[in-house]
Coordinates of C-alpha atoms in Angstrom, one line a residue:
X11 CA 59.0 37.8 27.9
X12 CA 61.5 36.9 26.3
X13 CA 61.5 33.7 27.1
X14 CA 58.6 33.3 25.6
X15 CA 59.8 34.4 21.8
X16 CA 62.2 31.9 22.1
X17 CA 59.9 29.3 22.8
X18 CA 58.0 30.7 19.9
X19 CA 61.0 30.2 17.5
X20 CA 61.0 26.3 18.1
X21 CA 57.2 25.8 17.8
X22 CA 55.3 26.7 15.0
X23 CA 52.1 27.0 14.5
X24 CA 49.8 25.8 11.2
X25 CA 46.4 26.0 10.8
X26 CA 43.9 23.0 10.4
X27 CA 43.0 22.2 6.9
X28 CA 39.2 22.0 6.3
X29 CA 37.8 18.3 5.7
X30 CA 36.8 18.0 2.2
X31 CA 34.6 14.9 0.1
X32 CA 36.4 12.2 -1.0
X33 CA 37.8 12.4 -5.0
X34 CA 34.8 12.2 -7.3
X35 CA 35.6 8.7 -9.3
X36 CA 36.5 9.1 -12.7
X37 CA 35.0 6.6 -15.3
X38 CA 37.4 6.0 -17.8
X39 CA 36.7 3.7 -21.3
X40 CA 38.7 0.9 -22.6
X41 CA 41.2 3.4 -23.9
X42 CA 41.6 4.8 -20.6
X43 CA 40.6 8.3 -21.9
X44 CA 38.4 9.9 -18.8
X45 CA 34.5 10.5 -19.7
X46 CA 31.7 12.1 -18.1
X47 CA 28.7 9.8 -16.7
X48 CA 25.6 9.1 -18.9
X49 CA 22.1 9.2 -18.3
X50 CA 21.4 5.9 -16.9
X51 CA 18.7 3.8 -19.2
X52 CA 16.4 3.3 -17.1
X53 CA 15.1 7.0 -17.0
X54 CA 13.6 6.4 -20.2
X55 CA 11.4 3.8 -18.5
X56 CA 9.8 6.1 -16.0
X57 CA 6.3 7.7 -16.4
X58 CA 6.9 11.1 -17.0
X59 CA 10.3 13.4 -16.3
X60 CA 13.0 11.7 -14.6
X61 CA 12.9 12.2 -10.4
X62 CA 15.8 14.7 -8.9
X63 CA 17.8 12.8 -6.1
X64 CA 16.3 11.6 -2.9
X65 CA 15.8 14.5 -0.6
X66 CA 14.1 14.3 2.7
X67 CA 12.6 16.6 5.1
X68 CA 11.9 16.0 8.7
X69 CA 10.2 18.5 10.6
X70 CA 8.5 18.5 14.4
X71 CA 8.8 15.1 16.3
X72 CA 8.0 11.9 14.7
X73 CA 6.3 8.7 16.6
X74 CA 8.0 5.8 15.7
X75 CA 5.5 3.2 13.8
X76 CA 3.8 0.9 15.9
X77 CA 4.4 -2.9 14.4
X78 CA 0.8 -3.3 12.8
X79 CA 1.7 0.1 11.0
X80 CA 4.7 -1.7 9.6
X81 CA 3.2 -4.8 8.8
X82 CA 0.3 -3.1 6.7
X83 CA 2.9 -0.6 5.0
X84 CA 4.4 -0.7 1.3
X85 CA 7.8 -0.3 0.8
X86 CA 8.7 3.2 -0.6
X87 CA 8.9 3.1 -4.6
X88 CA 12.8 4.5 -5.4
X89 CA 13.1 8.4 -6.3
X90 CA 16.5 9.1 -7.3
X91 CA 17.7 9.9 -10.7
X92 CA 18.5 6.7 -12.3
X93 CA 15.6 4.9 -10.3
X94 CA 12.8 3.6 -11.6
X95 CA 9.0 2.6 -9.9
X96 CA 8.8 -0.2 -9.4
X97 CA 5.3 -0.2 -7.8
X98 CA 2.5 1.7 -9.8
X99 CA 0.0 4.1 -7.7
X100 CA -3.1 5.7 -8.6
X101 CA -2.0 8.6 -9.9
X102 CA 1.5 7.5 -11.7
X103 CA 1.3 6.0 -14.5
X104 CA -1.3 9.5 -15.2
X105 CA -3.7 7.1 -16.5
X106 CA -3.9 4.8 -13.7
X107 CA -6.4 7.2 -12.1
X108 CA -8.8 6.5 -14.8
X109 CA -8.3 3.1 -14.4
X110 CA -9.1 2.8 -11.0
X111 CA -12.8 5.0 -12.2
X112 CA -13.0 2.3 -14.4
X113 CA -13.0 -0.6 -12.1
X114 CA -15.2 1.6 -9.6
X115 CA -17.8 1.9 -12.0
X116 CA -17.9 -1.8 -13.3
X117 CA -18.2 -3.1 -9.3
X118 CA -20.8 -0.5 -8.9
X119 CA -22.8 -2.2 -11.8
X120 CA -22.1 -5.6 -10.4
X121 CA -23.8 -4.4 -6.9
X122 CA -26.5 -3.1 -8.6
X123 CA -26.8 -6.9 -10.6
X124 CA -25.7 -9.1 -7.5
X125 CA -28.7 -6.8 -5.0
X126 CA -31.8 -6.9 -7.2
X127 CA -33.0 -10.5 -6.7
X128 CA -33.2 -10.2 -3.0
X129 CA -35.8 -7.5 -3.6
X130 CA -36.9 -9.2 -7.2
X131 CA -37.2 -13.0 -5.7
X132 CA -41.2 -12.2 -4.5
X133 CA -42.3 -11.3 -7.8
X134 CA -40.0 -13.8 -10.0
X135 CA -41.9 -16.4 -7.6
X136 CA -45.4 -15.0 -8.6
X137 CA -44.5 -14.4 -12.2
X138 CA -43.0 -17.7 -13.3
X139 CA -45.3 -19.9 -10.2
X140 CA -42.1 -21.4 -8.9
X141 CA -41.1 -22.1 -4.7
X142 CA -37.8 -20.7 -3.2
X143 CA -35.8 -24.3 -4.4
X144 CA -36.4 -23.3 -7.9
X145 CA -36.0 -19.4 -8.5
X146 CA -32.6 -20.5 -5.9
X147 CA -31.2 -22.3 -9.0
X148 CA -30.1 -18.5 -10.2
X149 CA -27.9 -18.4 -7.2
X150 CA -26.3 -21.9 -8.6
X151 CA -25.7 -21.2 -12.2
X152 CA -24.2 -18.0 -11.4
X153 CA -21.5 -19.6 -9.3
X154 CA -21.3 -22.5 -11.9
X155 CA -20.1 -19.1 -14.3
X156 CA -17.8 -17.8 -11.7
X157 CA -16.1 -21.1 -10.9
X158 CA -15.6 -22.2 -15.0
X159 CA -14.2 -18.6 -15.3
X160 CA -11.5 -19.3 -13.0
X161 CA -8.8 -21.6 -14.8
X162 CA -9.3 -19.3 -17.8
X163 CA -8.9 -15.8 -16.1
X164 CA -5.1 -15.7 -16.3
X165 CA -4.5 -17.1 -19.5
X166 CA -7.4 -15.0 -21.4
X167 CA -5.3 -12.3 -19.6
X168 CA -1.9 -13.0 -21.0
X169 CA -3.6 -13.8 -24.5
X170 CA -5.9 -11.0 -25.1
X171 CA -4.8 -8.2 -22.4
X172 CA -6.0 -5.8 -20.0
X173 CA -8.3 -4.2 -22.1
X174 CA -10.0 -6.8 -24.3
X175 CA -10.8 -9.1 -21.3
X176 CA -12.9 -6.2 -19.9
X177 CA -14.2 -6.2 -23.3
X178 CA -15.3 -10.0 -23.6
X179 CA -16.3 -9.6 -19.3
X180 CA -19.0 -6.6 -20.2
X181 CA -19.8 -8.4 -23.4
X182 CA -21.0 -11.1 -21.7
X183 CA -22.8 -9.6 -19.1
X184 CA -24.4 -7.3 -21.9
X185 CA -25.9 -10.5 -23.8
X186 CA -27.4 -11.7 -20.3
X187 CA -29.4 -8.7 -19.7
X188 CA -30.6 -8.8 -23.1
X189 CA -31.9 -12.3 -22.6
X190 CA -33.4 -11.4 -18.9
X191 CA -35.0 -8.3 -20.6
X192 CA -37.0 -10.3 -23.0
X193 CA -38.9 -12.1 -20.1
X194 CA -37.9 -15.8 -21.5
X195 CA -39.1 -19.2 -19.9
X196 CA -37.6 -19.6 -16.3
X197 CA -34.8 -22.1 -17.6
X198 CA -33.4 -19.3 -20.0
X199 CA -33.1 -16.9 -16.9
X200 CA -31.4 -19.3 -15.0
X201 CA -28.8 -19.7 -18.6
X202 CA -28.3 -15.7 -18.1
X203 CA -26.8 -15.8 -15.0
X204 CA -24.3 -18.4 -15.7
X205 CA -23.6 -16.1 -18.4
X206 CA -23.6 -12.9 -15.9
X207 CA -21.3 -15.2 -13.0
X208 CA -18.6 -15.8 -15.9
X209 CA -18.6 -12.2 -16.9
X210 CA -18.2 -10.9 -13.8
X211 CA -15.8 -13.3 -12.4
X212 CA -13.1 -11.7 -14.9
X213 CA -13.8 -8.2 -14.6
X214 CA -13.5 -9.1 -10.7
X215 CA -10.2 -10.7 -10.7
X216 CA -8.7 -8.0 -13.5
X217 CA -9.9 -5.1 -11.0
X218 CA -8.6 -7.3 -7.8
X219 CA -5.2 -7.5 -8.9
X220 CA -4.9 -4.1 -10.6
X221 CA -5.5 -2.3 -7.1
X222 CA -3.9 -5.1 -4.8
X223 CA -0.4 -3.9 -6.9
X224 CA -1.0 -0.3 -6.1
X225 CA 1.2 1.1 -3.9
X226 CA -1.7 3.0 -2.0
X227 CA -3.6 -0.8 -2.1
X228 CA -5.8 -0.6 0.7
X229 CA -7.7 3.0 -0.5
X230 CA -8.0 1.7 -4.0
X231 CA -9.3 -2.0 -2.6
X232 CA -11.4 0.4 -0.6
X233 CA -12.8 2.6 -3.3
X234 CA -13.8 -0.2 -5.7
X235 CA -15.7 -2.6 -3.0
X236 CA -17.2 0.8 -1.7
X237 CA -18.4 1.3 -5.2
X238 CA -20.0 -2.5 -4.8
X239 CA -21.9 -1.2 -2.0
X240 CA -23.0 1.9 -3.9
X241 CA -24.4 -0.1 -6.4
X242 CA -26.1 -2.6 -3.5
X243 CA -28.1 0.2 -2.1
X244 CA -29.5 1.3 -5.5
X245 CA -30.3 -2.2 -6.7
X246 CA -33.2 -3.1 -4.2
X247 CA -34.6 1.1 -4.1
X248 CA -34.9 0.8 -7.7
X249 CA -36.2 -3.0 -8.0
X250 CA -38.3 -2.5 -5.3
X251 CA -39.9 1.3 -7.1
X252 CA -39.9 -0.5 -10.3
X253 CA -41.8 -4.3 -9.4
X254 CA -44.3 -2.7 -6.7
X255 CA -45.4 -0.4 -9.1
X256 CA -47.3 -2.9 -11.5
X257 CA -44.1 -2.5 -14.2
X258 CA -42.9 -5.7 -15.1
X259 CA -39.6 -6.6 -12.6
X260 CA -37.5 -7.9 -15.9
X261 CA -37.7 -4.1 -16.5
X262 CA -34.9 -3.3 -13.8
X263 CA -32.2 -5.0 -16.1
X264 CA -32.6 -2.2 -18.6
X265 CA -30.1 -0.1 -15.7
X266 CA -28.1 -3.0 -15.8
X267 CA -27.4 -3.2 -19.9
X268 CA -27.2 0.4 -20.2
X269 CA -24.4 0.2 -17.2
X270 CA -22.8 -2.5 -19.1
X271 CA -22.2 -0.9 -22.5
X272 CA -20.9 2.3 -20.6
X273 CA -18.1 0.5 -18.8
X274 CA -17.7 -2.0 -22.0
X275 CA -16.2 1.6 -23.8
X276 CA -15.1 3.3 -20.6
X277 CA -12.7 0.3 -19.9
X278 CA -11.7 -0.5 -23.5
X279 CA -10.3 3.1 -23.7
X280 CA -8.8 3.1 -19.9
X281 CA -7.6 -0.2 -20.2
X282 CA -5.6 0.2 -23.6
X283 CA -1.8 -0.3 -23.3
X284 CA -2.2 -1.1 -20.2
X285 CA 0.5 -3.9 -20.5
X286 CA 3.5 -1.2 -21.8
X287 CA 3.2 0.6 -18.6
X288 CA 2.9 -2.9 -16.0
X289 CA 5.1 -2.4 -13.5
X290 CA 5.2 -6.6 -13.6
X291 CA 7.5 -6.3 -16.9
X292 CA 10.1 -3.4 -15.3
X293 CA 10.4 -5.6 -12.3
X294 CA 11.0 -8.6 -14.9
X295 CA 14.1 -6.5 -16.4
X296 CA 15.1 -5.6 -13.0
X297 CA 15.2 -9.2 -11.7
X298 CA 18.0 -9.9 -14.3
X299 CA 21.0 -9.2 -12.1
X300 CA 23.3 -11.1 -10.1
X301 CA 21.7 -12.0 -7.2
X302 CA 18.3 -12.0 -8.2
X303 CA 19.1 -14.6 -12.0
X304 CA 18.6 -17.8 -10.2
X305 CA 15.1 -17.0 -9.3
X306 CA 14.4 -15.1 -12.6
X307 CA 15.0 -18.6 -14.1
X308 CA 12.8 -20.3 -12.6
X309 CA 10.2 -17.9 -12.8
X310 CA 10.0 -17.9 -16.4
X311 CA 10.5 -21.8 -16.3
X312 CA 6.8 -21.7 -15.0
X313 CA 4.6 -22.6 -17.3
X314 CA 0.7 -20.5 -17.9
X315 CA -0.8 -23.9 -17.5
X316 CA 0.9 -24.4 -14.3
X317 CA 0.5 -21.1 -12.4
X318 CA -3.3 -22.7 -11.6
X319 CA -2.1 -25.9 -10.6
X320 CA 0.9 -24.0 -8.2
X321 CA -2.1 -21.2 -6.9
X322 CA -4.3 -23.6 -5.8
X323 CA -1.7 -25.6 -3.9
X324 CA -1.0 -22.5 -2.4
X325 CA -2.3 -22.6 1.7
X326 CA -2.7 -19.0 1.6
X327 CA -5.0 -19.4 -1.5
X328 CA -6.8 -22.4 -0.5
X329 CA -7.7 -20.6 3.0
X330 CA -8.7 -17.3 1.1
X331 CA -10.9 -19.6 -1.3
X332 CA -12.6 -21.0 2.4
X333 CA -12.9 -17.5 4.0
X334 CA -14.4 -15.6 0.9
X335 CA -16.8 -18.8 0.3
X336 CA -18.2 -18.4 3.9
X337 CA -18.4 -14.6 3.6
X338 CA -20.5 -14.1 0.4
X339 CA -22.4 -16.7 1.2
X340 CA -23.2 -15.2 4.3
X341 CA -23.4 -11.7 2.6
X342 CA -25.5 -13.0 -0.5
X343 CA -28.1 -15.4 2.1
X344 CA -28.6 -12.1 4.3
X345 CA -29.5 -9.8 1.0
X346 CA -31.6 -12.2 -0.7
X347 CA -33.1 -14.1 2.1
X348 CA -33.9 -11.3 4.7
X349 CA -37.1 -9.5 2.6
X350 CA -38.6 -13.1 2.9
X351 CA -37.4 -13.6 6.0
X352 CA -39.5 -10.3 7.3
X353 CA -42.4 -11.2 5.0
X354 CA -43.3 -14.2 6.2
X355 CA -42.4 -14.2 10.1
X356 CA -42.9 -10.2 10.7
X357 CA -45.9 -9.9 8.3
X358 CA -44.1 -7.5 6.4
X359 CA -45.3 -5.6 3.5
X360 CA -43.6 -6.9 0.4
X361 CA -43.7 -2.9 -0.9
X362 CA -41.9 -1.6 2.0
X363 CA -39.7 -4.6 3.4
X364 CA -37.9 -4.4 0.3
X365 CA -35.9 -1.3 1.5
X366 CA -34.2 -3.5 4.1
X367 CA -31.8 -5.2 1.6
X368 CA -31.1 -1.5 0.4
X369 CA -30.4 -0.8 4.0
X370 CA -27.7 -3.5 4.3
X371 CA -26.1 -2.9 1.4
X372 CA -25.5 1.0 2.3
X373 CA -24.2 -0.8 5.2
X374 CA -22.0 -2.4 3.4
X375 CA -21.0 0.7 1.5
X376 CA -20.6 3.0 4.7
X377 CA -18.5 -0.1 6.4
X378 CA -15.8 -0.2 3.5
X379 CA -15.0 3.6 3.0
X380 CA -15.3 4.1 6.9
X381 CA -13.7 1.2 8.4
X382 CA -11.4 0.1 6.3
X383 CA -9.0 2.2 7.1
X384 CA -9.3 2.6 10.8
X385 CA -9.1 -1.3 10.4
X386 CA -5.4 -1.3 8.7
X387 CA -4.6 1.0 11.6
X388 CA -5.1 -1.4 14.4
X389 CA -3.9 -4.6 12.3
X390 CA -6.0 -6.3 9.3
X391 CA -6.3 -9.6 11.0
X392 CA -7.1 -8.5 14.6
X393 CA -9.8 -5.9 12.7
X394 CA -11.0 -9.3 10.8
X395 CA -11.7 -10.9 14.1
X396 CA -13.5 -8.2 15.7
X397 CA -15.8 -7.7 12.8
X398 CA -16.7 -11.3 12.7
X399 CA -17.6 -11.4 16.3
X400 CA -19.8 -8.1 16.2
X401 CA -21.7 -10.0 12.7
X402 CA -22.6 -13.1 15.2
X403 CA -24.0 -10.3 17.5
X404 CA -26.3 -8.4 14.8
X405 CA -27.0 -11.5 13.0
X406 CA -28.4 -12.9 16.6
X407 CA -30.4 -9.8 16.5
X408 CA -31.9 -9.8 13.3
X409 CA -32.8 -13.6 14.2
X410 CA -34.6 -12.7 17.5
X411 CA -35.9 -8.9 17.8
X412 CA -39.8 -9.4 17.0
X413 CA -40.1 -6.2 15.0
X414 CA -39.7 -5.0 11.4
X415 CA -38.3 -1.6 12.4
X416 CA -35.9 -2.6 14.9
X417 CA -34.7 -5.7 12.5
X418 CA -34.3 -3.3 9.8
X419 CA -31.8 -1.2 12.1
X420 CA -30.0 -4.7 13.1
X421 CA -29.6 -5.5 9.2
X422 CA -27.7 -2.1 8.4
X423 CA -25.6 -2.7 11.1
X424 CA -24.8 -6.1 10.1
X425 CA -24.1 -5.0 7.4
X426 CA -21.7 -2.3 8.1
X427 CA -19.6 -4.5 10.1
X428 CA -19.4 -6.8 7.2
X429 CA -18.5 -4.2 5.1
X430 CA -14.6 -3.8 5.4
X431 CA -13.9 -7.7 5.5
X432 CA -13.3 -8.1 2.1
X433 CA -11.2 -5.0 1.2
X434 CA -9.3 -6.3 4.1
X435 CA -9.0 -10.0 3.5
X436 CA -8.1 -9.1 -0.2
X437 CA -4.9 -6.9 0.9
X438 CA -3.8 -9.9 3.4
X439 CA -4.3 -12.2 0.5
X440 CA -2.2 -10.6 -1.8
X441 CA 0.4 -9.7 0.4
X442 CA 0.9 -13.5 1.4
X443 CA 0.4 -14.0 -2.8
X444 CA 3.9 -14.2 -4.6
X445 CA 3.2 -11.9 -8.0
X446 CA 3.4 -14.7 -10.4
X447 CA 0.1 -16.4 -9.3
X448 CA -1.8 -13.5 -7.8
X449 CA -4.3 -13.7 -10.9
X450 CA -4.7 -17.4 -10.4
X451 CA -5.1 -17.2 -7.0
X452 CA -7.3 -14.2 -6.6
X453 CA -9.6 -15.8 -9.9
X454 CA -9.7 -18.7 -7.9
X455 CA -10.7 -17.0 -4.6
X456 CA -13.0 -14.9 -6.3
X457 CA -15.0 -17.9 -7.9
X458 CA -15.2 -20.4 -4.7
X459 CA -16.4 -16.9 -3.2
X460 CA -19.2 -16.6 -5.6
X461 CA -19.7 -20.2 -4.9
X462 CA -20.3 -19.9 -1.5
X463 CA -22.7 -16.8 -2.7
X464 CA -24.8 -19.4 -4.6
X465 CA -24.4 -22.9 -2.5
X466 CA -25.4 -20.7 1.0
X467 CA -28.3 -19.0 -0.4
X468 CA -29.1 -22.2 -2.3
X469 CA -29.2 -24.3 0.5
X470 CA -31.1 -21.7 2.4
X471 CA -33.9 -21.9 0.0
X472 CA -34.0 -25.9 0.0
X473 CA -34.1 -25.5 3.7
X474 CA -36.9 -22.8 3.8
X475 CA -38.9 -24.4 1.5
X476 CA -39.4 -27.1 4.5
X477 CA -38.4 -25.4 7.6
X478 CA -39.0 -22.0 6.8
X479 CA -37.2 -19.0 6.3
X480 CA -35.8 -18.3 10.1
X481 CA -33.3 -21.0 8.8
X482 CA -30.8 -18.2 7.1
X483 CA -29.7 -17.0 10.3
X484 CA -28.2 -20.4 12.1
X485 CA -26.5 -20.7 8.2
X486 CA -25.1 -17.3 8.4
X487 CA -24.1 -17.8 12.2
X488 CA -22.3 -21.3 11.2
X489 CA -20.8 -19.3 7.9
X490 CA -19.4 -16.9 10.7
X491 CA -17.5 -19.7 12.3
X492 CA -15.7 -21.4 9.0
X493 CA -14.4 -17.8 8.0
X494 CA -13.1 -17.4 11.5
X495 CA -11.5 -20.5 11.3
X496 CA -9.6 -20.0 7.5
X497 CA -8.8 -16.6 8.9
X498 CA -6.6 -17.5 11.9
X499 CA -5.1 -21.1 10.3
X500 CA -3.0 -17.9 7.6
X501 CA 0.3 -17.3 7.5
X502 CA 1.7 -14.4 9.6
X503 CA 2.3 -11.1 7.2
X504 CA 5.5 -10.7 6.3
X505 CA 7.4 -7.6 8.3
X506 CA 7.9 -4.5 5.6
X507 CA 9.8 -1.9 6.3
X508 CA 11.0 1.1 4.2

């Protein structure tokens, strides 16, 4: 025992201070006099109030993401105080949502123009006493509109902004119904749709690149082709109730103008000061540091008239221009072709067969708010692939089941496969794009699409007019083949993680 106290005497014993934060740093001014941390500038550039810090809870198990998951994923938009986002979404800025109505509605009226003449093509034929070479010439000047519009998209853009190019675009389009209205001599129809291809080939590219730079892309790409669809399955009802009735099939454009001065408002208001809240100009101040001034340099070194000449260099643009050119031409061929098709080798009735078109377009519609997002689940460009190869398959059917009914089925089904390609192919594109020439590019993709939506159908009528109708389907088949073969020459997505 007492042994022990003396050990006690030498040793003694202190108890183990708690671990504490590191000193906070104190930021002192050129006087050295200590001040307190500002608010940091940037705040006052974020939509609303300024974000706390970044907090994150994690609760139950998480599965790790599988690599298409990643590959398809946007990289999270900062949070903490001092941060500012970078990438807009659909709801932030608030008005974005309105926005993304607004570019929903104007597709929607551009499937109900870009469905009609597939059901409208019989009686145009009987009105105006022309073949299927000549009433095709509608397909060609509206591509001639789309394909003009293109070198012009990006700089009316930067010129005029947002909301006074959707202004001029619905103008446009408003003066061509007009003209179509008034029943004028074939050639002055066939001047109204170059007019109605240049209108819609801006309001396509605007909308394209305003969702393709949300953060929530794919939904929004989604929502506004969907809306296409929408508008594809009321076209040919409506032109089909209007024509067979005995009222005069110019008549169906009335929908169209009265369509056009809605969104012409609806956009102008959505649209307005659009460019103050563009998450392209915070990323612009942003780019002015350090690491990142080199690049900023030459970025604004770039001039408007050469962001054209450096998208269509571009591979990724050039194969997107090839791809979309083989799909709506296979898309507008099967729509506007198919009703003749059934006419003249199924003995159709011209009253009923008309619903078929309607039937591939809700296809269409069902395929891009269904599919589209199971297909960024298992990879866009696998989904691409499989969707292709099960159109060969339908189209096959269409071209060979000896029945109305049963053809009618195959042509829904066609078109619901065919449905999610372009939502798709237009997220890839823009995620291979670099920002600076996305509107170029996308302008330029948009009009060689509508191209291909004119030359296919186009050469489909020069063909039938000799052959017969049965020709659309080898075209569509072959059409099949060259969007295969842009889709697999792109560039592997780039890996994003967040």
């Amino acid at each position: 025992m007492s042994s022990y106290t003396g050990l006690g005497a030498l040793i003694e014993l202190e108890k183990t201070p708690s671990i504490t934060n590191p000193a906070a740093v104190v930021r002192k001014d050129k006087q050295g006099i200590a001040s307190t941390p500002s608010d940091h500038e940037l705040d006052q550039m974020q939509w609303g109030k300024p974000m706390k810090g970044p907090t994150v809870t994690v609760q139950g198990a998480h599965t790790p993401l599988t690599p298409s998951e990643l590959e398809s994923s946007n990289p999270s938009t900062p949070t903490g105080k001092g941060a500012v986002d970078l990438v807009q979404s659909i709801f932030n800025p608030p008005r974005n949502k309105w926005r993304l109505l607004s570019v929903c509605f104007i597709n929607f009226a551009n499937g109900l123009n870009d469905s009609a003449p597939g059901a409208l093509i019989p009686y145009i034929e009987k009105d105006y006493n022309i073949g299927y070479a000549i009433v095709s010439l509608i397909f060609v000047t509206n591509a001639i509109g789309f394909i003009i519009a293109a070198p012009f998209t990006h700089a009316l853009e930067s010129k005029l902004g947002r909301s006074r190019c959707f202004i001029l675009s619905l103008s446009l389009l408003a003066t061509a119904y007009v003209i179509i209205i008034c029943k004028p001599p074939f050639p002055a129809i066939v001047a109204s749709f170059f007019l109605l291809g240049f209108g819609m080939a801006i309001n396509l590219a605007l909308g394209n690149v305003f969702c393709a730079n949300l953060s929530n892309s794919t939904a929004a790409l989604g929502g506004m082709h969907g809306s296409y669809g929408i508008g594809g399955v009321i076209g040919p009802l409506v032109a089909t109730a209007i024509a067979s009735h005995g009222v005069r099939w110019s008549f169906y454009y009335v929908l169209n103008l009265a369509t056009a001065l809605f969104n012409l408002v609806f956009s102008a208001w959505a649209f307005k000061g659009y460019e103050k809240e563009s998450s392209v100009r915070l990323i612009t101040a942003l780019q002015k540091t350090a690491s990142r001034q080199e690049t900023t340099e030459e970025e604004e070194g770039t001039s408007k008239k050469g962001l054209l000449k450096q998208a269509v260099k571009s591979k990724v643009t050039l194969l997107g221009a090839l791809f979309i050119f083989a799909y709506q031409g296979a898309e507008v061929s099967t729509s506007g072709w198919v009703v003749s098709f059934l006419i003249s080798y199924r003995k159709g009735d011209p009253s009923k067969v008309g619903y078929v078109s309607a039937g591939f377009w809700a296809g269409i519609t069902l395929g891009r708010f269904l599919l589209s997002h199971p297909a960024q689940r298992i990879g866009r460009k696998l989904a691409v692939v499989v969707l292709v190869a099960g159109s060969v398959a339908f189209q096959l059917m269409t071209w060979l089941i000896p029945n109305v009914i049963g053809e009618a089925v195959t042509v829904a089904i066609l078109g619901l496969l065919l449905g999610p390609i372009y939502p798709c192919a237009t997220a890839v594109f823009s995620s291979l794009l670099p920002r600076n020439i996305q509107m170029s590019s996308l302008s330029f993709i948009s009009a060689m699409g509508s191209s291909g939506g004119a030359v296919a159908p186009f050469l489909t009528g020069l063909l039938a007019q000799r052959a017969g109708t049965f020709v659309l389907h080898p075209i569509c088949i072959g059409l099949y083949g060259v969007m295969v073969v842009g889709w697999v020459c792109l560039p592997r997505l780039p890996k994003r993680s967040e």
